[in-house]
XYZ file of C-alpha atoms in Angstrom:
562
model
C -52.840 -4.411 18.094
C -51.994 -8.042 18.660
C -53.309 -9.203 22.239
C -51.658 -11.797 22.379
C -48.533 -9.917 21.714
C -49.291 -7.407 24.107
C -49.932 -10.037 26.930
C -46.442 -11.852 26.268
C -44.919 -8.269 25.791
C -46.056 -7.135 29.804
C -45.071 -10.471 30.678
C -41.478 -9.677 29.688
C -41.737 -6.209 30.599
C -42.756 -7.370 34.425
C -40.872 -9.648 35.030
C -37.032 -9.608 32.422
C -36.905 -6.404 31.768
C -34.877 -3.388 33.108
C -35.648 0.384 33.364
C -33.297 1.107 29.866
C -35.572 -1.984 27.714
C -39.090 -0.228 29.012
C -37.988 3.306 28.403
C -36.965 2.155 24.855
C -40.657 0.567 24.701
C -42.482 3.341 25.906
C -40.968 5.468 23.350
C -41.779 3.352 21.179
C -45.409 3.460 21.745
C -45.401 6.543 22.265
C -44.041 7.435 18.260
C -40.409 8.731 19.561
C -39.246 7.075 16.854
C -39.884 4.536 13.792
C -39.967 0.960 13.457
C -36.008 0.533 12.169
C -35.181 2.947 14.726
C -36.696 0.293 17.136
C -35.585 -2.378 15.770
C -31.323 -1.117 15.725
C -32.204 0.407 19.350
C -33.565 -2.883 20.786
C -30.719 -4.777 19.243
C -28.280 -2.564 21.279
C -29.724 -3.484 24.563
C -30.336 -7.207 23.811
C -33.416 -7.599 23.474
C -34.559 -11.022 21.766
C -35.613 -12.046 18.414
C -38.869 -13.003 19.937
C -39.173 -9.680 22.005
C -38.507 -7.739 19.420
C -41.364 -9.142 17.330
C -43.861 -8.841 20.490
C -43.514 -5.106 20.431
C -43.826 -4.954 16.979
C -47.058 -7.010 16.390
C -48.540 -5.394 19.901
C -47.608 -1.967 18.699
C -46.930 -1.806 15.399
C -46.590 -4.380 12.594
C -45.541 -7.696 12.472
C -41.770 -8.526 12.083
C -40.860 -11.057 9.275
C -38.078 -12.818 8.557
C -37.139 -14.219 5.184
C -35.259 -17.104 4.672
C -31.756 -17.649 3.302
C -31.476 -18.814 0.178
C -30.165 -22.248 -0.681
C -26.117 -21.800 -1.055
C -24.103 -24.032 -3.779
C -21.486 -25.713 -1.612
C -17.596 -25.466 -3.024
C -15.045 -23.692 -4.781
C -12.771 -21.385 -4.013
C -13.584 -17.254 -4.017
C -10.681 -15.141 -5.745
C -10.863 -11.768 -3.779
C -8.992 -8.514 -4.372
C -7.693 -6.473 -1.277
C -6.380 -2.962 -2.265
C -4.591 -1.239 -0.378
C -2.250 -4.045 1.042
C -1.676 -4.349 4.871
C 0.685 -1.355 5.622
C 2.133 -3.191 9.310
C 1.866 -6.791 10.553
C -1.410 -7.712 10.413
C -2.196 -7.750 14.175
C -5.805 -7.970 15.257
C -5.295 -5.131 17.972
C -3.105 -2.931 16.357
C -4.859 -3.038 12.535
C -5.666 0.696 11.442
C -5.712 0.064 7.796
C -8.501 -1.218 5.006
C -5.791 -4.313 4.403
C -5.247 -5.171 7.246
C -8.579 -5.253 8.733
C -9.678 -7.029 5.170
C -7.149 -9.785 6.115
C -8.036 -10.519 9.640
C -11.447 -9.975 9.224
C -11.823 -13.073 6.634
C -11.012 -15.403 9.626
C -11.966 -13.438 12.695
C -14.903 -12.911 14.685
C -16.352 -10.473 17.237
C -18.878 -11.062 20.289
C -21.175 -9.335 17.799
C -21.695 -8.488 14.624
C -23.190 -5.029 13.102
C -25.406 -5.654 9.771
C -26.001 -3.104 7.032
C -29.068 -1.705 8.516
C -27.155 -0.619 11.813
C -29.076 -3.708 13.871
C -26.636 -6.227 15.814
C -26.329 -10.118 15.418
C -25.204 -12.651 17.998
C -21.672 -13.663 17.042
C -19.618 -15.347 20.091
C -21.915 -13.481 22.200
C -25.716 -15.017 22.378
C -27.009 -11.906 24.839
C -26.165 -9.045 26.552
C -28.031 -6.762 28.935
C -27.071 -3.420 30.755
C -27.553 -2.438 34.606
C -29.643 0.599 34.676
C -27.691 3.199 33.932
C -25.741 1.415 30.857
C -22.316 1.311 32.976
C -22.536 -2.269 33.956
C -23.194 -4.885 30.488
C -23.262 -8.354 31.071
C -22.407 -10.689 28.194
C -24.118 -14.666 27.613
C -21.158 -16.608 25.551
C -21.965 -18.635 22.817
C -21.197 -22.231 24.417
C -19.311 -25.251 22.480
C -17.072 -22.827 20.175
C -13.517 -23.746 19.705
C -10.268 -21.789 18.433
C -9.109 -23.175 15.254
C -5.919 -23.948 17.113
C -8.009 -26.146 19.046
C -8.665 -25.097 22.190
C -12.212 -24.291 23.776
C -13.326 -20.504 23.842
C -13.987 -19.354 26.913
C -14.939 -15.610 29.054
C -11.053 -15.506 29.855
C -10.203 -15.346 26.293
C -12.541 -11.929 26.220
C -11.102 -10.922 29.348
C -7.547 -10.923 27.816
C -8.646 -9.896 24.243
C -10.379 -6.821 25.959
C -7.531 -5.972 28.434
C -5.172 -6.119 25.616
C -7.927 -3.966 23.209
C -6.976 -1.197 25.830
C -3.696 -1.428 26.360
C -1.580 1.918 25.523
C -0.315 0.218 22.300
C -3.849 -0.797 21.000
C -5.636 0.685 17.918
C -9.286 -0.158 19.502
C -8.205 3.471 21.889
C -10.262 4.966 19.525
C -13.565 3.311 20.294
C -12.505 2.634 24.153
C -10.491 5.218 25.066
C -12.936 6.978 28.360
C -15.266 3.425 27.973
C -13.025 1.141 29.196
C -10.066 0.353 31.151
C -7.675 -2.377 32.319
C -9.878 -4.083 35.271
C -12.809 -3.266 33.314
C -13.819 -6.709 31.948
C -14.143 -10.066 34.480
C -14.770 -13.113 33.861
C -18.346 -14.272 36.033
C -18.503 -17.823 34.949
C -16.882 -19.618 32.036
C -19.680 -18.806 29.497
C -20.290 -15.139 31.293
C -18.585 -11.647 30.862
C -19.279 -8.225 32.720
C -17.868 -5.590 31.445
C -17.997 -2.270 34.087
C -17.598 1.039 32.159
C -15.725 4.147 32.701
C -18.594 5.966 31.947
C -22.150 5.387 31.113
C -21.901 3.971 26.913
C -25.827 3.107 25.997
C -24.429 1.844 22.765
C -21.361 -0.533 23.960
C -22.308 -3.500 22.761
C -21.445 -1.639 18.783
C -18.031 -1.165 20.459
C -18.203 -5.197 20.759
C -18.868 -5.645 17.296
C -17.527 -5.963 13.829
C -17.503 -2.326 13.963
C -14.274 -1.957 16.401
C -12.187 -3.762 13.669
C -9.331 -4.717 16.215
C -11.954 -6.668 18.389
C -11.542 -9.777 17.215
C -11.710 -12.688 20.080
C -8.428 -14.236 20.503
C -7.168 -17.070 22.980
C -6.356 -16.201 26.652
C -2.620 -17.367 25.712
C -2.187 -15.657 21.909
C 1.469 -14.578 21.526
C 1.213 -11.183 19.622
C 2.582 -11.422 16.500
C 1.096 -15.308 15.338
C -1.237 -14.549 14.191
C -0.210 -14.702 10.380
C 1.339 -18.281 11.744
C -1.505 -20.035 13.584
C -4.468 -18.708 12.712
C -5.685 -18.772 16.093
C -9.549 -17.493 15.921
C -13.285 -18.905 15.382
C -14.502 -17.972 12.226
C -15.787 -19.881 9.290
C -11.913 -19.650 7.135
C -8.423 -20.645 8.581
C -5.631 -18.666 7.095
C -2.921 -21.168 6.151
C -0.563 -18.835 4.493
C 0.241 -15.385 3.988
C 2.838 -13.115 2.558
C 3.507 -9.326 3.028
C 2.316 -7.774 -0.091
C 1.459 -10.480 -2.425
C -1.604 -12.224 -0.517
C -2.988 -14.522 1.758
C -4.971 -17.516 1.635
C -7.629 -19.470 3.679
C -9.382 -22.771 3.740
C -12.576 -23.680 4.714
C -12.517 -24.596 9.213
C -14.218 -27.691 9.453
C -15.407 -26.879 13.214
C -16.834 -23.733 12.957
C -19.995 -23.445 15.536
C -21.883 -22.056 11.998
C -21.884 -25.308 10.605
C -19.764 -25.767 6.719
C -19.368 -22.852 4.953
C -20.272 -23.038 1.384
C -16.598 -22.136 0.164
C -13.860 -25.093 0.095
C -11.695 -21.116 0.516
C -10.533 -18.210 -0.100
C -7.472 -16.755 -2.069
C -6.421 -12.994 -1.644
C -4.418 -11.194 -3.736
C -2.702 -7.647 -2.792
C -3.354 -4.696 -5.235
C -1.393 -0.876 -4.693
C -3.328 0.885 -6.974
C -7.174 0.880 -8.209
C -6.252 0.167 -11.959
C -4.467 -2.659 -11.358
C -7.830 -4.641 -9.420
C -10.093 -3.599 -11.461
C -8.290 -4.889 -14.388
C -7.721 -8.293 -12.629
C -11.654 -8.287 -11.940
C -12.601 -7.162 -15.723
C -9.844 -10.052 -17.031
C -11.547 -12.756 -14.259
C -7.995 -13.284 -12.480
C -10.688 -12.451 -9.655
C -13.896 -12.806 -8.242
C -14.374 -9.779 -6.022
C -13.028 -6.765 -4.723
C -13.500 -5.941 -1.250
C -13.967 -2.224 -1.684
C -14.032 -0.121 -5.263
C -14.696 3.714 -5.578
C -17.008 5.161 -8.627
C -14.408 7.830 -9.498
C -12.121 5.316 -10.038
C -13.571 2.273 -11.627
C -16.035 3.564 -13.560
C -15.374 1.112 -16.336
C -17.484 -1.737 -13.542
C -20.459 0.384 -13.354
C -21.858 -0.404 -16.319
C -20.577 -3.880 -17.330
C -22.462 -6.876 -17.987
C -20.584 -9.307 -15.952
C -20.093 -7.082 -13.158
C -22.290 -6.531 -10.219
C -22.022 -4.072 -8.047
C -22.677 -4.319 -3.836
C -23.941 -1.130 -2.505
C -24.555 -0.045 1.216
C -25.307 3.333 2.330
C -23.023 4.120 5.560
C -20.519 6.532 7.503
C -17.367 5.942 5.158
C -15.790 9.010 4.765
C -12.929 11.365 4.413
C -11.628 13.811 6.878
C -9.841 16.678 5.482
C -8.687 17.853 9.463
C -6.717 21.406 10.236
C -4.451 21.704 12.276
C -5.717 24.092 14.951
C -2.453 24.773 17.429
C 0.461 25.610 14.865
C 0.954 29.376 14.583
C -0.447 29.703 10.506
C -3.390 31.232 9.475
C -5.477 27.804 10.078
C -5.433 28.703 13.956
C -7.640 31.411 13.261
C -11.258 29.556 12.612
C -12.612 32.046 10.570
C -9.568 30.652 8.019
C -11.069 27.443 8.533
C -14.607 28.094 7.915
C -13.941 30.265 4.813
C -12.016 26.690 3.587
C -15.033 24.531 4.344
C -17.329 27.584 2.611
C -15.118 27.219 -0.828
C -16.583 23.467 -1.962
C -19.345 22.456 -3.728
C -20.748 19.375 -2.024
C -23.296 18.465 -4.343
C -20.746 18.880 -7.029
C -18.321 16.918 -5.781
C -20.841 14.018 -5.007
C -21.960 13.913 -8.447
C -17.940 14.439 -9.726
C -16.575 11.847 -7.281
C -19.723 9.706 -6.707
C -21.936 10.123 -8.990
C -24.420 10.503 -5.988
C -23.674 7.346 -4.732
C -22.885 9.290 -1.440
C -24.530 11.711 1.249
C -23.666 15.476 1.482
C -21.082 16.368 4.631
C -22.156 18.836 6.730
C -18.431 19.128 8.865
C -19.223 16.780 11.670
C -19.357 13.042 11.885
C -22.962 12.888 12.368
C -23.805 10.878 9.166
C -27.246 10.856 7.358
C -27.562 7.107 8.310
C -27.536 8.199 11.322
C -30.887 8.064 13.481
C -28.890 10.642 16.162
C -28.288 13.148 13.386
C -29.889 15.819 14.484
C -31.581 17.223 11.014
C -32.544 20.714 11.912
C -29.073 21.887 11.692
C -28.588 23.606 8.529
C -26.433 22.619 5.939
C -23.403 24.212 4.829
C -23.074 25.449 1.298
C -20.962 26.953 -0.931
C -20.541 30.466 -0.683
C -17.572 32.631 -1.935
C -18.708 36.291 -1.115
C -18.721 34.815 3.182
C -15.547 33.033 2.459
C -13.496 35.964 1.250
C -14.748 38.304 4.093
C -14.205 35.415 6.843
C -10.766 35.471 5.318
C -10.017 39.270 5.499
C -11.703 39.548 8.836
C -8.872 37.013 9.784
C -6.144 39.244 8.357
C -5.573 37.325 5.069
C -7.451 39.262 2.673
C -5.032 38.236 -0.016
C -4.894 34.976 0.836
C -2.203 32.729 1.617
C -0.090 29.462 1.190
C -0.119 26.030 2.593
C 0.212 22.339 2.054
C -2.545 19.802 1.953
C -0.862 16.196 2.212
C -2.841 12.964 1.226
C -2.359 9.517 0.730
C -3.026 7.637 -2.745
C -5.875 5.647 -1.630
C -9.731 5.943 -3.894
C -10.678 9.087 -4.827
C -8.652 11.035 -2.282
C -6.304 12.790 -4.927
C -9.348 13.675 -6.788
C -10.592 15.325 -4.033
C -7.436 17.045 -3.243
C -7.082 18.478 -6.444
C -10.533 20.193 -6.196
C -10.031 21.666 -2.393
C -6.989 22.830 -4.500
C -8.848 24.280 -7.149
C -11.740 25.709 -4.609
C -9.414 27.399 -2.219
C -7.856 29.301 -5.254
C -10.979 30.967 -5.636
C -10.568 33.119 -2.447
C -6.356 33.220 -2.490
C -4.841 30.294 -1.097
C -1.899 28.894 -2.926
C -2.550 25.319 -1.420
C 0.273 22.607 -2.724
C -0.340 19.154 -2.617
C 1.871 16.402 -1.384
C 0.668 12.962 -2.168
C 1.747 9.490 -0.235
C 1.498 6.428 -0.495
C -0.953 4.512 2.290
C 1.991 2.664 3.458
C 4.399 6.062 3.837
C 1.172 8.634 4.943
C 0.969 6.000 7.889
C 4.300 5.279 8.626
C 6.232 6.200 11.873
C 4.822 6.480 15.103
C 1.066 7.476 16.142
C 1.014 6.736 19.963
C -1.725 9.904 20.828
C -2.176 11.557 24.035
C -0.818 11.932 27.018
C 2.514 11.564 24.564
C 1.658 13.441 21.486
C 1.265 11.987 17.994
C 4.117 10.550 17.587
C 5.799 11.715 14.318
C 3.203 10.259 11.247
C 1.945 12.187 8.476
C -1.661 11.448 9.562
C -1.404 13.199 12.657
C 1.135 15.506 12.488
C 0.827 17.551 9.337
C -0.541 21.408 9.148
C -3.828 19.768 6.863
C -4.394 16.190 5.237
C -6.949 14.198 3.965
C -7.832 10.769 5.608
C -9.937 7.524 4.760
C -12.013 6.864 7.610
C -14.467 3.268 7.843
C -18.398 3.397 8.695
C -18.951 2.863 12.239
C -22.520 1.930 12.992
C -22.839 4.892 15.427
C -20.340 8.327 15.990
C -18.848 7.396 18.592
C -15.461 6.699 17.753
C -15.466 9.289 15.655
C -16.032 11.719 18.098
C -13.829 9.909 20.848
C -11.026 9.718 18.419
C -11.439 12.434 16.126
C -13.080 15.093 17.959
C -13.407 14.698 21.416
C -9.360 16.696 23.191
C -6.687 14.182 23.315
C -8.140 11.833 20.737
C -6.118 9.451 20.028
C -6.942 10.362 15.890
C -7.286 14.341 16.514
C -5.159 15.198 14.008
C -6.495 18.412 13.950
C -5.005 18.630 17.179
C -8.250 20.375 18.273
C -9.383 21.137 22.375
C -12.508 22.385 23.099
C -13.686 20.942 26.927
C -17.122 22.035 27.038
C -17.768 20.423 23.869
C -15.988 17.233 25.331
C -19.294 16.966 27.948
C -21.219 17.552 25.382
C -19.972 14.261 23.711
C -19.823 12.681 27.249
C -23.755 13.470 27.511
C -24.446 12.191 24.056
C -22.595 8.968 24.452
C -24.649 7.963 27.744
C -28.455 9.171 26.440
C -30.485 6.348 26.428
C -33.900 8.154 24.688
C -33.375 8.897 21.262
C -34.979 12.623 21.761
C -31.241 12.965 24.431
C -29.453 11.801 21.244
C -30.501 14.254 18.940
C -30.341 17.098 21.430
C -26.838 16.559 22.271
C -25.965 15.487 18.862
C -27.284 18.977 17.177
C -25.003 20.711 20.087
C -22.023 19.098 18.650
C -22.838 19.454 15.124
C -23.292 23.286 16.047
C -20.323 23.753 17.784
C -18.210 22.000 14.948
C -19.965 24.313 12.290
C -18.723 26.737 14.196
C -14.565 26.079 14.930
C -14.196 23.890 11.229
C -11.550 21.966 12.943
C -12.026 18.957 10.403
C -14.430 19.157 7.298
C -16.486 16.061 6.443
C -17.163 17.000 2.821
C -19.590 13.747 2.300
C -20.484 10.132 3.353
C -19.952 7.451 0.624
C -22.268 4.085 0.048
C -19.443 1.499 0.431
C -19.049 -0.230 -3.046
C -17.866 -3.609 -3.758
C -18.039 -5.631 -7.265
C -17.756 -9.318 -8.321
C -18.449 -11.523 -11.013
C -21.940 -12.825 -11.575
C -21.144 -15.765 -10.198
C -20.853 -14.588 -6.529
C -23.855 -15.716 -4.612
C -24.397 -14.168 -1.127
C -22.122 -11.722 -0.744
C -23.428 -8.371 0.904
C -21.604 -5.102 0.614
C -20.384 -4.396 4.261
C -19.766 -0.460 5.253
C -17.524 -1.488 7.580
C -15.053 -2.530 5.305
C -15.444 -6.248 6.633
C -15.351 -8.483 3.781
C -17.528 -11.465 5.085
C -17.288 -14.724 3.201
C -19.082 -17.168 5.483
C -22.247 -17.537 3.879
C -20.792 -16.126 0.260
C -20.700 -18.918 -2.645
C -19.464 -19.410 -6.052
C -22.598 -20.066 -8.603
């Protein structure tokens, strides 16, 4: 133990900090959880580099920071985006890798979530939470201009946020029962309060990178410009773009991070996985945003390729639809579906383990909330043909599975195919494209889901991005009247559940509620999670920097050319 340390720590305790920053301590110190734990946990609440590393030396080791390595200024990075954009790209609207590719080269958040779950400052320098995490208060990053010119400001995160939960907004998903119009004021010009709908003691992830549509926009932006004027913060101005052929940026000479070492960036559009990582093999490129093993296996093993891996939440959601009168209504249908795969097989197949076993809820192995004394679901014919007799289908039965022709996802369709055989079902398979499996309209409760594939079929499979915690997964997925529930699925005591989970502050409240949920979805099977992939990226050897982001961000600020 660090005196010292320990003095400075009380001193904050006594007299900065707030009943949720010394229950996080005290847990602490009292082995509740580890030191990363700590470290993502403290981020959340806001506490400061230097607080951070006081509880660390006083109670457990010392916190160390390395330095960045030396970047070589100039040059312009060649990236890859596959799929392309499938709408506009529209900061508030984006639900699509493309899209949120695109915007996210220029755009920036009031934080930013890094690969080990922890938050960075971003146009936010601090925020702290009244005591029941309902109230958060937000310090703005002073001196910070829009690339359009004007000065940023806490009424251009007022109207960002109000718009973020408008009815027409994609970020529902994340604040959907957080937030509301009203929710967000303005307390000085470099100050921002945000007043929940409920208590969230992990809002300020719904802040960050991680809520893809959050990117801070001027008080005045005229949706729809911003293809036109590039009217953001961030280290890259895009000066032109065109609907499926590319877009390209240049280097913003007054970006509050100082001068990028890229003069810019040029993307190019790909529709299909062959075609990119050709380009990337014949150097028409320097990087691809996002590559899957099963279908580029010819980069895993290159010479001149390297590969970015994080470990994350990215995943597919093969959802049923629970309300249509077919055999899927019946759950015992649905478990004895989930009961036909071989996870571990189909990690190794798809993956070659590059990914976490599913076990049929969101709660990811990255996780710290994953509760790990649920047990994990396995293969197992004899239970799956008996579930399905019980149910009235001893001999089985027919129905479609439709997908969209994005990674691995018809790969994985073909082997639910093949694994359902094995107990009856005739299952056919109707494949989309992204850009027609996400077409139509998707407006979600209190008005339905609209009439898109995604949400509207009798079973599908889905790409879904990491988040850095569940929430919107549950919220949107899970939780009745999702905005994503495409299994269409209601169950209100397990919506309190989530309510519960969302506002624990200990981690011990976490895992409780968390193993609840992952019980009760073991039980009804309205969506399986068959796995959790690392998110892959690859370049050339000559990328210097670059970090593989699970969030499907591709981040270029402090990325170089060697």
């Amino acid at each position: 133990m660090d005196r010292e340390e320990m003095r400075r720590l009380d001193a904050y305790r006594f007299s900065q900090a707030g009943p949720l920053e010394n229950d996080l301590i005290d847990e602490f110190a009292e082995g509740g959880m580890d030191r990363q734990e700590f470290i993502k946990r403290a981020t959340v609440l806001g506490l400061s580099v230097g607080v951070i590393g006081s509880a660390l030396a006083a109670l457990d080791a010392p916190l160390a920071f390395a330095a960045p390595a030396a970047a070589k200024a100039g040059g312009r990075l060649r990236v890859g985006i596959i799929p392309p954009p499938t709408k506009d790209v529209e900061p508030y609207t984006l639900a699509d890798q493309g899209g949120l590719e695109t915007a996210g080269i220029a755009g920036e958040f009031l934080t930013r979530a890094t690969q080990t779950l922890t938050l960075q400052p971003e146009l936010a320098l601090s925020w702290k939470p009244n005591a029941n995490a309902t109230v958060w208060t937000f310090k703005l990053r002073p001196n910070v201009k829009f690339q359009t010119g004007e000065a940023f400001g806490a009424d251009d995160v007022v109207a960002t946020y109000n718009r973020l939960v408008g009815p027409d907004s994609g970020a529902l998903s994340a604040f959907k029962g957080v937030l509301s119009t009203g929710g967000v004021k303005a307390i000085d010009n470099l100050t921002v309060q945000f007043t929940l709908d409920a208590p969230t003691a992990s809002f300020p992830y719904l802040t960050s990178s991680t809520t893809y549509q959050a990117i801070i926009l001027p008080k005045d932006y005229k949706v729809g410009s911003y293809t036109k004027i590039s009217p953001v913060t961030g280290a890259f101005r895009l000066t032109s773009y065109t609907p499926g052929v590319g877009a390209k940026y240049d280097r913003n000479p007054g970006w509050w991070g100082g001068k990028s070492p890229l003069d810019g960036v040029d993307a190019t559009y790909y529709s299909d996985d062959a075609a990119v990582i050709s380009a990337l093999l014949g150097n028409q490129i320097d990087l691809v945003g996002q590559v899957q093993f099963a279908t580029g296996r010819a980069l895993f093993n290159n010479p001149n390729v390297q590969i970015f891996s994080t470990r994350g939440a990215t995943h597919r959601q093969v959802p049923m639809r629970v309300n249509l009168n077919n055999p899927l209504k019946d759950r015992r249908v649905r478990q004895a579906i989930a009961l036909t795969l071989d996870r571990p097989g189909i990690v190794k197949t798809l993956f070659n383990g590059f990914a976490d076993i599913g076990n049929d809820s969101p709660f990811a192995p990255v996780y710290p909330s994953t509760n790990r004394k649920v047990p994990q679901r396995v293969k197992n014919l004899a239970k799956a043909k008996a579930l399905l007799a019980a149910a009235g289908y001893p001999r089985g039965f027919k129905i479609t599975l439709t997908t969209e022709k994005v990674g691995e996802i018809p790969q994985l369709a073909q082997i639910i195919q093949r694994s359902v055989k094995a107990i009856g079902i005739d299952m056919k398979i109707v494949l989309l494209t992204a850009t027609q499996y996400f077409d139509g309209t998707q407006d979600g409760p209190p008005t339905g889901y609209g009439n898109t594939p995604w949400l509207n079929t009798p079973m599908n499979i889905t790409d879904w991005g990491h988040r850095s915690v569940p929430n919107v997964f549950l919220t949107a997925a899970i939780k009745s009247r999702g905005v994503w529930n495409a299994a269409q699925y209601k169950n209100p005591k397990l919506d309190r559940v989530i309510d519960r989970f969302l506002g624990a502050i200990a981690a011990s409240d976490q895992r409780k509620f968390a193993g609840q949920i992952q019980d009760t979805l073991l039980r009804d099977t309205p969506v399986i999670f068959p796995y959790f992939y690392n998110y892959l990226a690859a370049g050339s050897k000559k990328v210097k920097g670059y970090k593989a982001d699970a969030l499907g961000q591709v981040y270029l600020s402090r990325t170089s050319l060697a």
